[in-house]
Tab-separated table of C-alpha atoms in Angstrom:
chain	number	residue	atom	x	y	z
Q	1	MET	CA	-37.866	48.042	-33.884
Q	2	LYS	CA	-35.896	48.035	-37.140
Q	3	ASP	CA	-37.034	45.648	-39.845
Q	4	SER	CA	-34.996	42.569	-40.693
Q	5	TYR	CA	-33.569	43.963	-43.927
Q	6	GLN	CA	-32.249	47.095	-42.205
Q	7	LEU	CA	-30.599	45.013	-39.494
Q	8	TYR	CA	-29.057	42.634	-41.996
Q	9	ARG	CA	-27.820	45.343	-44.373
Q	10	HIS	CA	-26.265	47.237	-41.457
Q	11	ALA	CA	-24.625	44.061	-40.176
Q	12	VAL	CA	-22.905	43.104	-43.433
Q	13	ASP	CA	-21.814	46.624	-44.372
Q	14	ASP	CA	-18.608	46.235	-42.374
Q	15	VAL	CA	-17.160	43.910	-45.044
Q	16	TRP	CA	-19.677	43.828	-47.917
Q	17	LYS	CA	-20.404	47.553	-48.209
Q	18	LYS	CA	-19.753	47.631	-51.970
Q	19	TRP	CA	-21.917	44.589	-52.682
Q	20	TRP	CA	-25.626	44.108	-53.276
Q	21	VAL	CA	-27.267	41.593	-50.955
Q	22	SER	CA	-29.648	38.853	-51.971
Q	23	TRP	CA	-33.052	39.547	-50.484
Q	24	PRO	CA	-35.038	37.548	-49.632
Q	25	LEU	CA	-32.027	35.663	-48.313
Q	26	SER	CA	-33.044	32.502	-50.161
Q	27	ARG	CA	-32.982	34.258	-53.560
Q	28	ARG	CA	-30.517	32.720	-55.985
Q	29	VAL	CA	-28.359	35.061	-58.042
Q	30	GLU	CA	-26.273	33.669	-60.899
Q	31	LEU	CA	-23.155	35.024	-62.552
Q	32	GLY	CA	-24.185	36.494	-65.902
Q	33	GLN	CA	-27.781	36.975	-64.815
Q	34	VAL	CA	-29.562	40.039	-66.195
Q	35	LEU	CA	-31.794	42.028	-63.855
Q	36	GLU	CA	-34.252	44.763	-64.700
Q	37	ASN	CA	-34.572	47.707	-62.333
Q	38	ALA	CA	-37.946	49.188	-63.221
Q	39	ASP	CA	-40.125	51.351	-60.993
Q	40	GLY	CA	-38.081	50.448	-57.920
Q	41	ASP	CA	-38.515	46.712	-58.433
Q	42	ILE	CA	-35.781	44.243	-59.339
Q	43	ARG	CA	-36.826	41.307	-61.487
Q	44	SER	CA	-34.997	38.736	-63.557
Q	45	ALA	CA	-34.611	39.498	-67.270
Q	46	GLY	CA	-32.837	36.324	-68.335
Q	47	SER	CA	-29.091	36.001	-68.729
Q	48	LEU	CA	-26.308	37.608	-70.723
Q	49	THR	CA	-26.334	34.534	-72.937
Q	50	ASP	CA	-30.056	35.016	-73.578
Q	51	HIS	CA	-29.252	38.558	-74.720
Q	52	GLY	CA	-26.503	37.400	-77.058
Q	53	VAL	CA	-23.664	38.483	-74.774
Q	54	PRO	CA	-21.084	35.723	-74.252
Q	55	PHE	CA	-18.787	35.834	-71.231
Q	56	THR	CA	-16.162	33.725	-69.494
Q	57	ALA	CA	-16.071	33.204	-65.734
Q	58	ARG	CA	-12.770	33.520	-63.932
Q	59	PRO	CA	-11.792	30.743	-61.490
Q	60	GLY	CA	-13.468	30.934	-58.095
Q	61	THR	CA	-11.594	32.765	-55.341
Q	62	PRO	CA	-12.105	31.508	-51.764
Q	63	HIS	CA	-12.911	34.019	-49.015
Q	64	ASN	CA	-12.572	33.674	-45.277
Q	65	ASP	CA	-15.658	32.686	-43.327
Q	66	TYR	CA	-17.750	35.702	-42.433
Q	67	THR	CA	-19.197	36.365	-38.981
Q	68	TYR	CA	-20.983	39.411	-37.655
Q	69	ASP	CA	-21.716	38.739	-33.994
Q	70	ALA	CA	-24.292	41.425	-33.225
Q	71	ARG	CA	-21.778	44.095	-32.157
Q	72	GLY	CA	-20.385	41.616	-29.650
Q	73	SER	CA	-23.754	40.996	-28.011
Q	74	ALA	CA	-24.281	37.431	-29.222
Q	75	SER	CA	-23.199	34.465	-27.147
Q	76	VAL	CA	-23.343	30.801	-28.131
Q	77	THR	CA	-23.433	27.809	-25.810
Q	78	PHE	CA	-23.031	24.378	-27.411
Q	79	LYS	CA	-24.512	21.208	-26.000
Q	80	ALA	CA	-23.033	17.822	-26.806
Q	81	ALA	CA	-25.256	14.857	-27.624
Q	82	GLY	CA	-25.905	12.816	-24.507
Q	83	ALA	CA	-25.160	15.723	-22.180
Q	84	ALA	CA	-27.683	17.154	-19.764
Q	85	ALA	CA	-29.927	19.814	-21.287
Q	86	ASP	CA	-29.728	22.207	-18.343
Q	87	GLY	CA	-30.597	25.742	-19.452
Q	88	PHE	CA	-32.150	24.568	-22.714
Q	89	SER	CA	-35.881	24.798	-23.351
Q	90	ALA	CA	-36.424	22.515	-26.340
Q	91	LEU	CA	-33.356	20.330	-26.773
Q	92	ALA	CA	-33.343	16.887	-25.185
Q	93	ALA	CA	-30.352	15.192	-23.614
Q	94	ALA	CA	-29.845	13.150	-26.800
Q	95	ASP	CA	-29.661	16.236	-29.018
Q	96	PHE	CA	-26.567	18.032	-30.163
Q	97	GLY	CA	-27.307	21.732	-30.395
Q	98	ALA	CA	-26.563	25.299	-29.412
Q	99	ARG	CA	-28.203	28.175	-27.608
Q	100	VAL	CA	-27.761	31.683	-29.060
Q	101	GLY	CA	-28.480	34.604	-26.750
Q	102	PHE	CA	-28.401	38.356	-27.378
Q	103	GLU	CA	-27.567	41.147	-24.940
Q	104	LYS	CA	-28.965	43.891	-27.202
Q	105	GLY	CA	-32.032	44.350	-29.341
Q	106	ASP	CA	-32.198	45.602	-32.934
Q	107	THR	CA	-29.146	43.625	-33.968
Q	108	ALA	CA	-28.265	40.512	-35.905
Q	109	LEU	CA	-26.088	37.432	-35.923
Q	110	VAL	CA	-24.832	36.668	-39.454
Q	111	VAL	CA	-22.534	33.733	-40.206
Q	112	TYR	CA	-21.452	32.374	-43.612
Q	113	ARG	CA	-19.041	29.509	-44.249
Q	114	GLY	CA	-17.413	28.222	-47.403
Q	115	LEU	CA	-17.400	31.522	-49.281
Q	116	THR	CA	-16.240	31.610	-52.912
Q	117	GLU	CA	-16.239	34.579	-55.289
Q	118	ASN	CA	-16.767	34.150	-59.038
Q	119	GLY	CA	-16.731	36.902	-61.619
Q	120	VAL	CA	-16.641	37.822	-65.289
Q	121	GLU	CA	-13.077	37.424	-66.497
Q	122	ASN	CA	-12.883	39.896	-69.396
Q	123	THR	CA	-14.600	43.218	-68.682
Q	124	ARG	CA	-13.315	44.717	-71.947
Q	125	ALA	CA	-15.111	42.062	-73.972
Q	126	LEU	CA	-18.217	42.477	-71.820
Q	127	ALA	CA	-18.200	46.254	-72.321
Q	128	ALA	CA	-17.920	45.871	-76.094
Q	129	ALA	CA	-20.673	43.249	-76.195
Q	130	LEU	CA	-23.035	45.414	-74.123
Q	131	VAL	CA	-22.311	48.386	-76.382
Q	132	GLY	CA	-23.435	46.184	-79.251
Q	133	ARG	CA	-26.655	45.388	-77.432
Q	134	GLY	CA	-27.041	49.026	-76.369
Q	135	TRP	CA	-27.037	50.036	-80.015
Q	136	ASP	CA	-30.001	47.699	-80.421
Q	137	ASP	CA	-32.248	46.786	-77.468
Q	138	TRP	CA	-30.313	47.084	-74.178
Q	139	ASP	CA	-31.418	50.070	-72.062
Q	140	ASP	CA	-30.387	51.740	-68.813
Q	141	THR	CA	-32.846	49.716	-66.705
Q	142	LEU	CA	-30.896	46.495	-67.387
Q	143	LEU	CA	-28.164	45.331	-65.016
Q	144	ALA	CA	-25.615	42.580	-65.558
Q	145	VAL	CA	-24.414	40.465	-62.622
Q	146	THR	CA	-20.611	40.450	-62.902
Q	147	ASP	CA	-19.558	39.060	-59.505
Q	148	VAL	CA	-21.241	36.571	-57.180
Q	149	VAL	CA	-20.236	35.263	-53.757
Q	150	THR	CA	-21.581	31.831	-52.890
Q	151	ALA	CA	-21.638	30.275	-49.432
Q	152	ALA	CA	-21.773	26.600	-48.512
Q	153	SER	CA	-23.953	27.431	-45.513
Q	154	GLY	CA	-25.330	30.377	-43.609
Q	155	VAL	CA	-27.284	31.434	-40.539
Q	156	VAL	CA	-29.010	34.762	-39.893
Q	157	LEU	CA	-30.862	35.583	-36.662
Q	158	THR	CA	-32.184	39.017	-35.730
Q	159	ALA	CA	-32.948	40.082	-32.174
Q	160	THR	CA	-35.918	42.252	-31.283
Q	161	ASP	CA	-34.720	42.974	-27.732
Q	162	ALA	CA	-32.158	42.057	-25.076
Q	163	ALA	CA	-34.130	38.941	-24.128
Q	164	SER	CA	-33.901	37.415	-27.604
Q	165	GLU	CA	-32.608	33.858	-27.799
Q	166	ALA	CA	-32.851	30.752	-29.939
Q	167	GLU	CA	-31.942	27.083	-29.735
Q	168	LEU	CA	-30.494	25.338	-32.767
Q	169	ARG	CA	-30.659	21.588	-33.319
Q	170	PHE	CA	-27.904	19.815	-35.226
Q	171	GLN	CA	-28.134	16.564	-37.114
Q	172	ALA	CA	-26.768	13.510	-35.352
Q	173	GLY	CA	-23.034	13.215	-35.859
Q	174	ALA	CA	-22.705	16.731	-37.295
Q	175	GLY	CA	-21.032	18.242	-34.275
Q	176	PRO	CA	-17.520	19.721	-34.551
Q	177	GLY	CA	-14.754	18.596	-32.241
Q	178	VAL	CA	-14.163	22.014	-30.688
Q	179	PRO	CA	-17.144	24.154	-31.703
Q	180	THR	CA	-16.844	27.861	-32.453
Q	181	LEU	CA	-19.347	30.565	-33.313
Q	182	ALA	CA	-18.949	29.800	-37.031
Q	183	ASP	CA	-20.138	26.229	-36.424
Q	184	VAL	CA	-23.728	27.404	-35.939
Q	185	THR	CA	-24.051	27.144	-39.745
Q	186	ALA	CA	-24.094	23.356	-39.331
Q	187	ALA	CA	-27.438	23.590	-37.498
Q	188	ALA	CA	-30.322	21.760	-39.157
Q	189	ALA	CA	-33.217	23.720	-37.642
Q	190	VAL	CA	-34.290	26.308	-35.103
Q	191	ALA	CA	-35.804	24.202	-32.326
Q	192	TRP	CA	-37.020	27.089	-30.178
Q	193	ARG	CA	-36.914	30.854	-30.236
Q	194	ARG	CA	-37.961	33.863	-28.153
Q	195	HIS	CA	-38.142	37.456	-29.438
Q	196	ILE	CA	-36.363	36.490	-32.667
Q	197	GLY	CA	-37.416	38.608	-35.644
Q	198	LEU	CA	-35.836	36.681	-38.518
Q	199	GLU	CA	-34.532	33.129	-38.445
Q	200	TRP	CA	-32.836	31.697	-41.517
Q	201	LEU	CA	-30.629	28.643	-42.008
Q	202	ALA	CA	-29.618	27.469	-45.468
Q	203	THR	CA	-26.999	25.748	-47.600
Q	204	ASP	CA	-25.651	26.582	-51.062
Q	205	VAL	CA	-26.662	30.253	-51.107
Q	206	THR	CA	-25.558	33.424	-52.936
Q	207	PRO	CA	-25.591	36.185	-50.324
Q	208	PHE	CA	-23.641	38.907	-52.170
Q	209	TYR	CA	-23.273	40.089	-55.759
Q	210	ARG	CA	-22.265	43.055	-57.917
Q	211	VAL	CA	-23.959	44.514	-60.969
Q	212	VAL	CA	-22.976	46.896	-63.755
Q	213	ARG	CA	-24.896	48.839	-66.385
Q	214	LEU	CA	-24.125	50.913	-69.427
Q	215	ARG	CA	-23.521	54.438	-68.166
Q	216	LYS	CA	-26.693	56.496	-68.357
Q	217	ASN	CA	-24.903	59.344	-70.116
Q	218	TRP	CA	-23.676	56.875	-72.748
Q	219	PHE	CA	-27.166	56.598	-74.213
Q	220	GLY	CA	-27.480	60.368	-74.439
Q	221	LYS	CA	-24.095	60.628	-76.134
Q	222	VAL	CA	-24.990	57.975	-78.707
Q	223	LYS	CA	-28.304	59.652	-79.502
Q	224	LYS	CA	-26.617	63.034	-79.884
Q	225	ASP	CA	-23.865	61.722	-82.145
Q	226	TYR	CA	-25.735	59.109	-84.171
Q	227	GLY	CA	-29.457	59.724	-83.806
Q	228	PRO	CA	-32.056	57.223	-82.535
Q	229	ARG	CA	-30.766	53.789	-81.612
Q	230	GLN	CA	-31.176	50.877	-83.997
Q	231	PRO	CA	-33.298	49.159	-85.164
Q	232	GLY	CA	-35.736	51.849	-86.287
Q	233	ARG	CA	-33.908	54.024	-88.794
Q	234	GLY	CA	-34.688	52.697	-92.269
Q	235	ALA	CA	-35.502	49.174	-93.424
Q	236	ALA	CA	-32.099	47.660	-92.673
Q	237	GLN	CA	-30.301	47.632	-89.343
Q	238	VAL	CA	-27.262	49.933	-89.236
Q	239	PRO	CA	-24.096	48.292	-87.848
Q	240	VAL	CA	-22.646	49.473	-84.570
Q	241	PRO	CA	-20.167	52.292	-85.291
Q	242	PRO	CA	-16.664	50.814	-84.856
Q	243	ILE	CA	-15.571	53.808	-82.760
Q	244	LEU	CA	-18.076	52.824	-80.051
Q	245	LEU	CA	-16.676	49.292	-79.880
Q	246	GLU	CA	-13.112	50.625	-79.816
Q	247	GLU	CA	-13.974	52.948	-76.942
Q	248	ALA	CA	-15.411	50.044	-74.960
Q	249	GLN	CA	-12.309	47.927	-75.583
Q	250	ASP	CA	-9.860	50.745	-74.787
Q	251	ASP	CA	-11.622	52.095	-71.698
Q	252	PRO	CA	-14.384	49.843	-70.314
Q	253	GLU	CA	-14.977	52.231	-67.416
Q	254	ALA	CA	-16.032	54.937	-69.877
Q	255	VAL	CA	-18.871	52.655	-70.945
Q	256	LEU	CA	-19.739	50.530	-67.923
Q	257	GLU	CA	-20.397	51.673	-64.377
Q	258	PRO	CA	-20.874	49.644	-61.202
Q	259	VAL	CA	-24.263	50.165	-59.592
Q	260	GLU	CA	-23.701	51.070	-55.954
Q	261	PRO	CA	-25.604	49.241	-53.189
Q	262	ASP	CA	-27.457	52.413	-52.198
Q	263	GLU	CA	-29.302	52.092	-55.524
Q	264	GLN	CA	-30.565	48.620	-54.640
Q	265	PRO	CA	-34.323	49.088	-54.161
Q	266	LEU	CA	-35.627	48.560	-50.653
Q	267	PRO	CA	-37.607	45.319	-50.407
Q	268	PRO	CA	-41.217	45.051	-49.279
Q	269	HIS	CA	-41.440	44.838	-45.484
Q	270	ASP	CA	-42.760	41.276	-45.617
Q	271	ALA	CA	-39.955	39.939	-47.857
Q	272	THR	CA	-37.842	38.344	-45.143
Q	273	HIS	CA	-37.192	34.736	-46.052
């Protein structure tokens, strides 16, 4: 059986292949956050503002709802409040809810609603500011979060085998008029499950994000051309060479590089929620 992270990462790769994923799923990621990738572990290292790097966020861009329905193996049956609970194991007649069943194992159901993307507006200014920090105390283990996708609500269920199923309970009055698969994100709780590996329901989450870093070869170039980084050479700090700032402004991609998702460290096997 594949672990939950593998199933989830595989599921979202159809649309979010170029994005890092928040894991555990409940982890909050903020625009302008600074992360440190050290010894295969990602940990928070403050924010760009904390590091003296100002930035402006561009207006949020809405995305379509996202649904990955377990390679077509997931089926959802909704039950109206006051209707008979035939075929349901935990929901009572008074409950409004849904039953999710899977026809295949080692797969996932992933649904996000209310997606909005926010990002850093001026990458030229960011590149120049990070060059300034790179001349001082920013190193190649530090990553800057430049794009974040938030979701109003989300549901993730993973199936261990073809008999996997779960029942979701909705709050009273929360039911849609004509429910669809995407409406499972309105569920309040998992009322019952069988052979479900991961169950996760949440609101106001940040499932996807992108990070950049100063190019690793940039540090080598600076050392070759200018010697050891500052501070450290003499009693007074040497200003950043103007040519480095000009390069960052003229060609940000020569200074910054996106960090691809395949460099995101694998999480511990027990980090699932």
